[in-house]
CSV table of C-alpha atoms and ligand atoms in Angstrom, one decimal:
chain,number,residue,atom,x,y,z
A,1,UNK,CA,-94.7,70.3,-8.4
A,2,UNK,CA,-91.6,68.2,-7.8
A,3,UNK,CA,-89.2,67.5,-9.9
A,4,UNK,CA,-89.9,64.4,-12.4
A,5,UNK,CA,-89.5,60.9,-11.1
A,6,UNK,CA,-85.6,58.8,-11.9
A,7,UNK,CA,-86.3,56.6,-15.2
A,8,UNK,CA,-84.2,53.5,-13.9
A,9,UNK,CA,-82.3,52.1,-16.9
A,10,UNK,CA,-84.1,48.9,-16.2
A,11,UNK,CA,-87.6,47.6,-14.7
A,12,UNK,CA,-88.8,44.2,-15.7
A,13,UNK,CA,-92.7,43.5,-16.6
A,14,UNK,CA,-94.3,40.9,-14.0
A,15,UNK,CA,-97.7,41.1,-14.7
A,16,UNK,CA,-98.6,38.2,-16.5
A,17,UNK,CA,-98.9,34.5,-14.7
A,18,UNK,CA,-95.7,35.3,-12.5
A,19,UNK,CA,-97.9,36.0,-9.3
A,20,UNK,CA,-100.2,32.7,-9.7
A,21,UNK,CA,-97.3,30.7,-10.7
A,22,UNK,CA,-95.4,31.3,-7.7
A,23,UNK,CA,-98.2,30.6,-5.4
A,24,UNK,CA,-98.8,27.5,-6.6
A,25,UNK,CA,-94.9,26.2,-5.8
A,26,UNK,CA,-95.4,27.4,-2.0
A,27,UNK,CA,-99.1,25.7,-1.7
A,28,UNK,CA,-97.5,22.7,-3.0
A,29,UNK,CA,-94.4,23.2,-1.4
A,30,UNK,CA,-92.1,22.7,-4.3
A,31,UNK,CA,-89.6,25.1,-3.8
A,32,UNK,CA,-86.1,23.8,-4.4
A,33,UNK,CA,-84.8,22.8,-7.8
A,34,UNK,CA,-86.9,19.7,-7.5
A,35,UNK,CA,-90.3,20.7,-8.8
A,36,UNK,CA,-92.4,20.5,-12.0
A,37,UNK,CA,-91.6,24.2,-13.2
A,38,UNK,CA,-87.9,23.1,-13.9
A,39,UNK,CA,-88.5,20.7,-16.6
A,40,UNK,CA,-91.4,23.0,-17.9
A,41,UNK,CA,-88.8,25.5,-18.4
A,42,UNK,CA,-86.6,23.7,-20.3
A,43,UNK,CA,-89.0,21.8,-21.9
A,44,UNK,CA,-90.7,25.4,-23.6
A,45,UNK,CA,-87.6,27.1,-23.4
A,46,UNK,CA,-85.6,24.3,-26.1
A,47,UNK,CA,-88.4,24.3,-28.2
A,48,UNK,CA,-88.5,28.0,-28.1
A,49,UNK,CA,-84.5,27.7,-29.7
A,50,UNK,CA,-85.0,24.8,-31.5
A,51,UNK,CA,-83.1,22.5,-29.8
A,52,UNK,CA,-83.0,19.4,-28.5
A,53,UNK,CA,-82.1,20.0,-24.9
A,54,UNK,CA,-82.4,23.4,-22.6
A,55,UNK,CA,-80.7,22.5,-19.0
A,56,UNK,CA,-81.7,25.3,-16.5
A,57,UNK,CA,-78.8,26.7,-14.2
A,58,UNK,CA,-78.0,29.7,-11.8
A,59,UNK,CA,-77.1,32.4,-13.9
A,60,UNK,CA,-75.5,33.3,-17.6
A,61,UNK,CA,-71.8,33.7,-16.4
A,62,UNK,CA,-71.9,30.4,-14.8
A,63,UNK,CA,-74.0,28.8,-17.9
A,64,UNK,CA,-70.1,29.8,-20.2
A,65,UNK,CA,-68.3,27.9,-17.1
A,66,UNK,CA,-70.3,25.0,-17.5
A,67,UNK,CA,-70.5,25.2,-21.9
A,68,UNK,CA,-66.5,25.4,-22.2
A,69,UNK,CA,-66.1,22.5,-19.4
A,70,UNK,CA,-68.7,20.5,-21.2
A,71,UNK,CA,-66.8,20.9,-24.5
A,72,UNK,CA,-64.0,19.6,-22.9
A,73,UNK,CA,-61.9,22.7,-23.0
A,74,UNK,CA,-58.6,23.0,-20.3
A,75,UNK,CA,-55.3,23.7,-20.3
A,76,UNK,CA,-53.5,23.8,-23.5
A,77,UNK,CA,-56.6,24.8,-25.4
A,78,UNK,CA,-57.6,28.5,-27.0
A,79,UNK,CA,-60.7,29.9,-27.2
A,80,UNK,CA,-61.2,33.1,-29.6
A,81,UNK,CA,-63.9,35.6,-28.4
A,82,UNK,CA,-64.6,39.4,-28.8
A,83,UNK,CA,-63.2,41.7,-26.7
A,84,UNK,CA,-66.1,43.8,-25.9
A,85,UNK,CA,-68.0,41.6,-24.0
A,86,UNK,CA,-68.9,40.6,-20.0
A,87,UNK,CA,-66.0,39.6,-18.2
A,88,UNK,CA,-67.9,35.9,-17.7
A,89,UNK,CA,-67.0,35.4,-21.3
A,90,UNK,CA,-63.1,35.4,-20.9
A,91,UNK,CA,-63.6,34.4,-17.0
A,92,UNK,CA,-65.1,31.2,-17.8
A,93,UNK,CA,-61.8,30.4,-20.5
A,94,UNK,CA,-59.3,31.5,-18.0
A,95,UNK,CA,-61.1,29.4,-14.7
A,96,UNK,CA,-61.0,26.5,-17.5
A,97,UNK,CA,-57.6,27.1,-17.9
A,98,UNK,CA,-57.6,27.8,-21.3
A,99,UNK,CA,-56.6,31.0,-23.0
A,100,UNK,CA,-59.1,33.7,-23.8
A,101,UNK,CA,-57.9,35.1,-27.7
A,102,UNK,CA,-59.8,38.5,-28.2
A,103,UNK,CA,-60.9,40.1,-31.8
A,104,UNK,CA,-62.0,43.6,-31.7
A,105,UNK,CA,-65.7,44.6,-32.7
A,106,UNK,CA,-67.3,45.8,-35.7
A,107,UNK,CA,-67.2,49.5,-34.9
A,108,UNK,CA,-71.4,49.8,-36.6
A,109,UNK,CA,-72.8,46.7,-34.7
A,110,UNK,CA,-70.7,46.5,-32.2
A,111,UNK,CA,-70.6,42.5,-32.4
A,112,UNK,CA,-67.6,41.0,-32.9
A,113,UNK,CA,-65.7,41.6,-36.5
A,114,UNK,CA,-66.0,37.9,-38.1
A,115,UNK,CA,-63.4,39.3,-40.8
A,116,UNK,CA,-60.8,39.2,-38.4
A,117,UNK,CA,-61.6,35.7,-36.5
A,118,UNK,CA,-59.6,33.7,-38.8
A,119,UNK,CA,-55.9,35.4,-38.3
A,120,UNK,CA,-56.2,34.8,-34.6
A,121,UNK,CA,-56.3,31.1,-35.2
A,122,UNK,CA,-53.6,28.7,-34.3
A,123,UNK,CA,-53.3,24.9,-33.9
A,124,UNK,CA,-54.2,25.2,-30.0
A,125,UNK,CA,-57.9,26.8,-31.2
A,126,UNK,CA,-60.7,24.8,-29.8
A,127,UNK,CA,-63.6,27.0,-30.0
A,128,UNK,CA,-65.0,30.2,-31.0
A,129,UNK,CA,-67.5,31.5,-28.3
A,130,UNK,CA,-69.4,34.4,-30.5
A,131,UNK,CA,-71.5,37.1,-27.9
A,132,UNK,CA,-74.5,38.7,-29.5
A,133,UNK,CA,-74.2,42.4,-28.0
A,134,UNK,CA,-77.1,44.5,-27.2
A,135,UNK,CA,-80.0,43.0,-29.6
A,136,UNK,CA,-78.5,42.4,-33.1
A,137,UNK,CA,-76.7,39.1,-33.2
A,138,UNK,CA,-74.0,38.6,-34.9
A,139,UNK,CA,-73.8,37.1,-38.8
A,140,UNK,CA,-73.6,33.4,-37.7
A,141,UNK,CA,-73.1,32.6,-41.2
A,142,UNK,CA,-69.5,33.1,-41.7
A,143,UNK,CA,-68.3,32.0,-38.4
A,144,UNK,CA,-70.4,28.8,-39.2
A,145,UNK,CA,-68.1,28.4,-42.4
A,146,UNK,CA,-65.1,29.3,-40.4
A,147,UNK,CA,-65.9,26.7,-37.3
A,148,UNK,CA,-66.7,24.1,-40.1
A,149,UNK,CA,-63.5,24.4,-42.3
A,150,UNK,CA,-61.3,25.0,-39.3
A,151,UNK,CA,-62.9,21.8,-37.3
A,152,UNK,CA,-63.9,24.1,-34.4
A,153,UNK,CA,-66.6,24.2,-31.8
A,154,UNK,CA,-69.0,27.3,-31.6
A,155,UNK,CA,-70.1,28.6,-27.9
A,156,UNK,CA,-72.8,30.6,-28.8
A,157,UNK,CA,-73.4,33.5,-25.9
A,158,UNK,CA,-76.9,34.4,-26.2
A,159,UNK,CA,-77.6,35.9,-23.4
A,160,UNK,CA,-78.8,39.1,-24.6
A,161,UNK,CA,-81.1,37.0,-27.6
A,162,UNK,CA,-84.0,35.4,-26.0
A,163,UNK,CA,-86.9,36.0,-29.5
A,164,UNK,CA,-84.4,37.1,-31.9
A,165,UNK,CA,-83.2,35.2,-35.1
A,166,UNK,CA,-80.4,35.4,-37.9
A,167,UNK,CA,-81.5,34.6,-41.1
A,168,UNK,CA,-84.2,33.6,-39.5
A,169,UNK,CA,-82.9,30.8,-37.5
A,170,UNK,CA,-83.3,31.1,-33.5
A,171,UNK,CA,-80.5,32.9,-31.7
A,172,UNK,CA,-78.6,29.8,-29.5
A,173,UNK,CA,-79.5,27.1,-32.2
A,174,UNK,CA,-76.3,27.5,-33.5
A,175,UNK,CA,-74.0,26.9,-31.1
A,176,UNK,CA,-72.3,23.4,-30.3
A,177,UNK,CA,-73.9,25.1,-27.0
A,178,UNK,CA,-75.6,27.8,-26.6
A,179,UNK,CA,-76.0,29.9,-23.0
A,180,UNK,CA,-78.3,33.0,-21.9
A,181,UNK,CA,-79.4,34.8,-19.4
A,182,UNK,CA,-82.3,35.6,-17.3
A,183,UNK,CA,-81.2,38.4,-14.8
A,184,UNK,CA,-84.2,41.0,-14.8
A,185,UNK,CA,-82.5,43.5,-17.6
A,186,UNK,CA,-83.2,40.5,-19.6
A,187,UNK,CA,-85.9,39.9,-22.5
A,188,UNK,CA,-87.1,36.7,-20.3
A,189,UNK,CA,-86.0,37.4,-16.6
A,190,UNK,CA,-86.1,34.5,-13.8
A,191,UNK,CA,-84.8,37.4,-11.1
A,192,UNK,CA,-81.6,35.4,-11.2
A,193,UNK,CA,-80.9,32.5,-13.9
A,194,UNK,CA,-79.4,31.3,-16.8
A,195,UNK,CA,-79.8,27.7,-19.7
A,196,UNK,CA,-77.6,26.1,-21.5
A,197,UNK,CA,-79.0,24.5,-25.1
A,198,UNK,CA,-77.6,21.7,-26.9
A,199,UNK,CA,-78.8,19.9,-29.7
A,200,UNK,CA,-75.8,16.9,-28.1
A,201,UNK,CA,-77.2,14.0,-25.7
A,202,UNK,CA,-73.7,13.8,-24.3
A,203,UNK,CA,-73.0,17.6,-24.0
A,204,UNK,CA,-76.4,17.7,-22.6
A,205,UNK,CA,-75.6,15.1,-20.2
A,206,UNK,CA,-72.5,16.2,-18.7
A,207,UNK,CA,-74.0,19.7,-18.2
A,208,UNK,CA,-76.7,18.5,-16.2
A,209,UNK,CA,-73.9,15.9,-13.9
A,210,UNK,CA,-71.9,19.6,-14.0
A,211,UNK,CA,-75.1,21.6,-12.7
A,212,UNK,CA,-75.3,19.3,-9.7
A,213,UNK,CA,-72.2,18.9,-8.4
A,214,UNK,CA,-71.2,15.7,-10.6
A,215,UNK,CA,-73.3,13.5,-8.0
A,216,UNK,CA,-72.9,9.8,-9.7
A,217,UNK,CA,-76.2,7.9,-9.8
A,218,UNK,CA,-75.1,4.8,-8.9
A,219,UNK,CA,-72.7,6.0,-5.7
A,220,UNK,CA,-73.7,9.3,-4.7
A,221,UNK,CA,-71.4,10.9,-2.7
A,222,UNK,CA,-68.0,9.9,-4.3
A,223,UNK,CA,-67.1,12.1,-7.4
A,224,UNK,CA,-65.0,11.1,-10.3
A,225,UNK,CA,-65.2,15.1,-11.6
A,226,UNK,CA,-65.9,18.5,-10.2
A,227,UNK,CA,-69.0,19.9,-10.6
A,228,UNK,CA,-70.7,23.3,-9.1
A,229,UNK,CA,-74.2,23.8,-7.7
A,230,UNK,CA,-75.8,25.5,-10.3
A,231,UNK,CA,-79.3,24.3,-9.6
A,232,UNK,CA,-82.0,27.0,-10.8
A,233,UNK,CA,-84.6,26.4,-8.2
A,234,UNK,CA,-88.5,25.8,-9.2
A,235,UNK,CA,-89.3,29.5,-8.3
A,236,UNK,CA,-87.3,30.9,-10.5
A,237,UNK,CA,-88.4,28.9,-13.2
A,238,UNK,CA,-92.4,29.2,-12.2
A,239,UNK,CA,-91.1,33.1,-13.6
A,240,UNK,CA,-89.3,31.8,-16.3
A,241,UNK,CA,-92.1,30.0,-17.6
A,242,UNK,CA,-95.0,32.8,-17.0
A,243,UNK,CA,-92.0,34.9,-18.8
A,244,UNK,CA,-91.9,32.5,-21.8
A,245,UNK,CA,-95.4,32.9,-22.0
A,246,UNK,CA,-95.3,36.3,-23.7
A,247,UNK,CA,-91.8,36.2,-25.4
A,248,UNK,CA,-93.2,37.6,-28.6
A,249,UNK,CA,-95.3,40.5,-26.8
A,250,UNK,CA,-91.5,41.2,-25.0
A,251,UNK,CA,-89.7,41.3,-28.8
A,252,UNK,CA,-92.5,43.8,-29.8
A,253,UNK,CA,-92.5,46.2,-26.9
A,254,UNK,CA,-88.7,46.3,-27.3
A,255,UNK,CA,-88.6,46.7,-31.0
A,256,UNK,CA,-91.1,49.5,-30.5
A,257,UNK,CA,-88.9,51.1,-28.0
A,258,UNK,CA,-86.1,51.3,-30.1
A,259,UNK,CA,-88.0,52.5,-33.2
A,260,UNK,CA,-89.1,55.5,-31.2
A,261,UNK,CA,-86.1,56.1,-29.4
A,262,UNK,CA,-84.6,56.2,-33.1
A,263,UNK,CA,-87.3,58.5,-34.6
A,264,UNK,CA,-86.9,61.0,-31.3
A,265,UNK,CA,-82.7,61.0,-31.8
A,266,UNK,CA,-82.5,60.3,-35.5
A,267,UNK,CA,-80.6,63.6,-36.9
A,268,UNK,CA,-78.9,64.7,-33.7
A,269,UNK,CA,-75.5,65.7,-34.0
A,270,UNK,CA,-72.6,64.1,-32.1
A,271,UNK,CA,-74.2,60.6,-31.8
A,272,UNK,CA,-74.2,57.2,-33.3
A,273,UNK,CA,-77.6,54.9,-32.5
A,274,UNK,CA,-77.6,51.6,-33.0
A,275,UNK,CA,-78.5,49.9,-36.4
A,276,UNK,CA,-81.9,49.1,-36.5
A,277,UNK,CA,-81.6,46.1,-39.1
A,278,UNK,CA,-78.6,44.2,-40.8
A,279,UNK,CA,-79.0,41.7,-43.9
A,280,UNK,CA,-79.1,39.1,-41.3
A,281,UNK,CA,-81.3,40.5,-38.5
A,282,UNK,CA,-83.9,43.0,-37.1
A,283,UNK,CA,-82.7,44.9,-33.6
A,284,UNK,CA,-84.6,44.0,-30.6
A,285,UNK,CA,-82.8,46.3,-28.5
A,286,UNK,CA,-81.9,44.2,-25.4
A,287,UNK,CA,-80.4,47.8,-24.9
A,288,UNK,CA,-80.4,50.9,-26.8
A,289,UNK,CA,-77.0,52.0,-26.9
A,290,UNK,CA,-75.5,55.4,-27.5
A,291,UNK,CA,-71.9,56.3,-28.9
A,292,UNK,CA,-70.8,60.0,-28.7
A,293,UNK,CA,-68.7,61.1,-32.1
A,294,UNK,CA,-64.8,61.9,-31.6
A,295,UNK,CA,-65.7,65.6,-32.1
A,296,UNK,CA,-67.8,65.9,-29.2
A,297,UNK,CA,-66.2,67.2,-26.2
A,298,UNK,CA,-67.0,64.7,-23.3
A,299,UNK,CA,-66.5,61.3,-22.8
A,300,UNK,CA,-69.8,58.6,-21.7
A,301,UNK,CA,-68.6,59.0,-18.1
A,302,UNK,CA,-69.7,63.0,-18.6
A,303,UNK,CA,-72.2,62.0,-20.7
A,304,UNK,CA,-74.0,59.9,-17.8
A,305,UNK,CA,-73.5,62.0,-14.8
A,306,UNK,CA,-75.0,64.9,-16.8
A,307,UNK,CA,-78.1,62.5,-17.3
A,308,UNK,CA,-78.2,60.8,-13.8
A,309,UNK,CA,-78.7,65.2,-12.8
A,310,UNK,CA,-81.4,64.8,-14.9
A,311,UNK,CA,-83.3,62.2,-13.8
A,312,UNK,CA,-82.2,59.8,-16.2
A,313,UNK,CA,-80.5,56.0,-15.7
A,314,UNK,CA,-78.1,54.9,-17.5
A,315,UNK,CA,-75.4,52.4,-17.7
A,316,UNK,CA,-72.0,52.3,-19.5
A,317,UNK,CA,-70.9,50.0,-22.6
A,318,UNK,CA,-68.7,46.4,-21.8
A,319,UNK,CA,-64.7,47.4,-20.7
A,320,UNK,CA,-63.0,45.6,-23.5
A,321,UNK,CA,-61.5,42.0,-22.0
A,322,UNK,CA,-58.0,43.1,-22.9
A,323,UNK,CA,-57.9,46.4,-20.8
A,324,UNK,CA,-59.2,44.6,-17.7
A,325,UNK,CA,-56.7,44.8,-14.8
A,326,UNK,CA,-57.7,40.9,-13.3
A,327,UNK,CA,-56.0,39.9,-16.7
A,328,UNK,CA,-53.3,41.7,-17.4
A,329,UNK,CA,-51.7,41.2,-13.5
A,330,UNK,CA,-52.1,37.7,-14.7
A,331,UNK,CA,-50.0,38.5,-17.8
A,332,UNK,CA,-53.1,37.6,-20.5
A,333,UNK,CA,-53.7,40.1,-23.6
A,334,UNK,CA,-50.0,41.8,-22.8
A,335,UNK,CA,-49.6,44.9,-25.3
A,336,UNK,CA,-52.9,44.0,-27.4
A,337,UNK,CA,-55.0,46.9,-28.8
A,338,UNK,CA,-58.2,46.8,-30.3
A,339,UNK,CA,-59.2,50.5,-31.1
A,340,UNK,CA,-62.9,50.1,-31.6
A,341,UNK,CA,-63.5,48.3,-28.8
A,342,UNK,CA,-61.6,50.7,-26.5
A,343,UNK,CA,-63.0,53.8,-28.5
A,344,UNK,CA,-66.8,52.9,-27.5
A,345,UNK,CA,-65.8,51.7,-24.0
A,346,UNK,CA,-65.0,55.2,-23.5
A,347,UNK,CA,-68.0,57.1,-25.9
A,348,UNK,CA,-71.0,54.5,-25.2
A,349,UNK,CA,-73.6,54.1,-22.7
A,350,UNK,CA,-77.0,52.9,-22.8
A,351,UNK,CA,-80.3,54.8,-22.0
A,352,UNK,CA,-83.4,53.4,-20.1
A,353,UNK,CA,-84.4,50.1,-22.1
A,354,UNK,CA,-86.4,48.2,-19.3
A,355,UNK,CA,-89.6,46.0,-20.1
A,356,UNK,CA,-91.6,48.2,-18.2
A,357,UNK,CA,-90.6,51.3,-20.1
A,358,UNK,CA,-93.5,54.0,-20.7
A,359,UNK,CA,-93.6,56.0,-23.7
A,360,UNK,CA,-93.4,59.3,-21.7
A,361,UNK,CA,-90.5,58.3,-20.0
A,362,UNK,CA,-88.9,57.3,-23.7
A,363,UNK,CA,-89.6,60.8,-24.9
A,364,UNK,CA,-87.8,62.3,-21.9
A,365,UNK,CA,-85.0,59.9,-21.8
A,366,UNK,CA,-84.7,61.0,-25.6
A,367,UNK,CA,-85.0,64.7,-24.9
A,368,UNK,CA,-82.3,64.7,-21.7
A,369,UNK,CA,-80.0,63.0,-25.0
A,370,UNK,CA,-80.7,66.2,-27.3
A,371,UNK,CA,-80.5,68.5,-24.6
A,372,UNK,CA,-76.8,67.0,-23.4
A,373,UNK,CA,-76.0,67.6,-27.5
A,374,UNK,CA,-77.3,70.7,-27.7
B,401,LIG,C1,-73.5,38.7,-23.1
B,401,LIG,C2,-73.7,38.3,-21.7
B,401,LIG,N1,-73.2,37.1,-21.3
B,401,LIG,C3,-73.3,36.7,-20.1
B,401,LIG,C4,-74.0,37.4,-19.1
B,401,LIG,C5,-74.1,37.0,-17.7
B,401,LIG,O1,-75.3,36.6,-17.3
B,401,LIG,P1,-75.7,36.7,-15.7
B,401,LIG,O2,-75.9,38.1,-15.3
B,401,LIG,O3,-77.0,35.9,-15.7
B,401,LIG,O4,-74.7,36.0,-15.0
B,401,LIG,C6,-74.6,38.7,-19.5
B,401,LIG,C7,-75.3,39.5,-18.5
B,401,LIG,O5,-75.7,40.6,-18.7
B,401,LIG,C8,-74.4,39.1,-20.8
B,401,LIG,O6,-74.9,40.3,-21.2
């Protein structure tokens, strides 16, 4: 016998109408991101969120770009966001030219710590763009009272959120504009791809003139703005639709994978597992994410190699936005700490979470944990 096959810490589940989908846009021909699947996709996908418009683009980081530019933020302006987080969060501020402000996270859910949004605050404060990590959002309600009494605009990252709710409202209805993702570790995956939602005609507008290039109607080729190419093409969203298809199937199969993940680990020593429900919300373990106690004597990076040896994938936690080197050599988060974020940058990691996921290979994932505890 050799040894047991690598659990990737991702593979995506393709076997719905993906396959007939696709053939259809090359026997018709419709390939580019002119084609009927497009406006499908954002058609199911906003009704999906419960909003008014869904405007299909290239990827999530590049969905932030286009939401703080389509709010109008630039030089001058702030922007408050957690620390732990993708770097497209802060990335799209700074390209704006607006200042990323950074709040630490909740050290439980790992989302960021609404408490502490308020004190970072100043008259310069345009927007607060909140991240929903790993499958439980974060409470929307206080940072809806906050944006509201403060006269600020929310960016809602939900790239991590396609299914799930908060008080039983859709994650990305509650943004000014919401963004996710649809990379293949996602709940939805177009390969590569990403939508902004807005309930805003004129928000909605100006994404869609950003999206492609800010070509003018009326006289094509001359440009009053800038603009990218962040056309999703009609292949990508022939997935996204067959995807969308069997959203709530994806919610279950992940909720079930972190429920037994949770029953297998529940009681071991040294670790903390994620919650697996919050007055506001039910985990649907996008990831299921491990932080090793202070006490135990290695760090994640151990903590991985030890489980890539045993045939295990894994991937480690966001590096907070104020320890990231592109920022500070441009002299942004100088001297800031933020001790929970930097304590489960170091301690946490995430264990294979894919679609695709059998329960054999959960129960050894699970075991390799126990064993590197033991
Ligand atoms: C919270 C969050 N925002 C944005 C992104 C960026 O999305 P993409 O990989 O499609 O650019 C990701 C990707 O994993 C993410 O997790």
């Amino acid at each position: 016998m050799g040894s047991p096959k690598f659990i990737p810490v991702n593979e995506p589940l393709l076997n719905g109408n993906e396959e007939k989908y696709l053939i259809e846009c090359i026997r018709t021909g419709w390939i580019s991101s002119e084609g009927p699947f497009i406006k499908k996709f954002e058609e199911q996908f906003a009704r999906c969120v419960g909003r008014k418009h869904a405007v299909a683009v290239s990827n999530g980081s590049m969905a932030l770009d286009a939401a703080v530019v389509a709010l109008g933020i630039g030089p001058g302006d702030e922007v408050i966001l957690p620390t732990f987080t993708i770097i497209s969060c802060a990335a799209a501020v700074v390209r704006a030219g607006a200042v990323p402000v950074v709040v630490d996270c909740d050290p439980v859910t790992w989302n960021i710590d609404t408490d502490r949004i308020e004190q970072r605050i100043t008259p310069r404060t345009k927007a607060i763009m909140v991240v929903h990590i790993f499958g439980l959002p974060t409470d929307m309600a206080p940072v809806l009272d906050l944006a509201q009494k403060r006269g600020l605009a929310i960016i809602e990252d939900a790239a991590e959120m396609h299914g799930q709710t908060c008080r039983g409202r859709p994650c990305g209805s509650f943004g000014n504009i919401s963004t996710f993702s649809f990379y293949p570790n996602k709940l939805v995956t177009t390969g590569e791809g990403g939508m902004l939602a807005t309930d805003d005609d004129a928000v909605a507008e100006k994404c869609r003139s950003l999206r492609n290039l800010c070509f003018k109607p009326e006289k094509r080729f001359v440009h009053d703005e800038l603009g990218w190419n962040l056309r999703m093409t009609n292949l990508q969203a022939a997935l996204g639709v067959a995807q969308l298809e069997r959203l709530d199937e994806f919610v279950g199969i992940k909720r079930a994978m972190g429920a037994r993940y949770t029953e297998l680990l529940h009681g071991t020593k040294g670790i903390q597992l994620p919650m697996a429900r919050t007055d506001w919300a039910e985990n649907i373990y996008w990831v299921y994410g491990i932080v090793l106690d202070d006490d135990v004597p290695f760090d994640a990076v151990e903590a991985m190699a030890r489980l890539a040896n045993a045939g295990i994938g894994t991937r480690p936690f966001f590096w907070p936005m104020h320890e990231q080197p592109v920022f500070r050599k441009m002299g942004i988060f100088a001297g800031e700490r933020h001790p929970n974020a930097e304590r489960i940058a170091r301690r946490g990691f995430y264990i294979p979470s894919g679609m695709a996921l059998r329960d054999d290979q959960i129960e050894r994932s699970a075991a390799a944990v126990k064993e590197l505890l033991r």
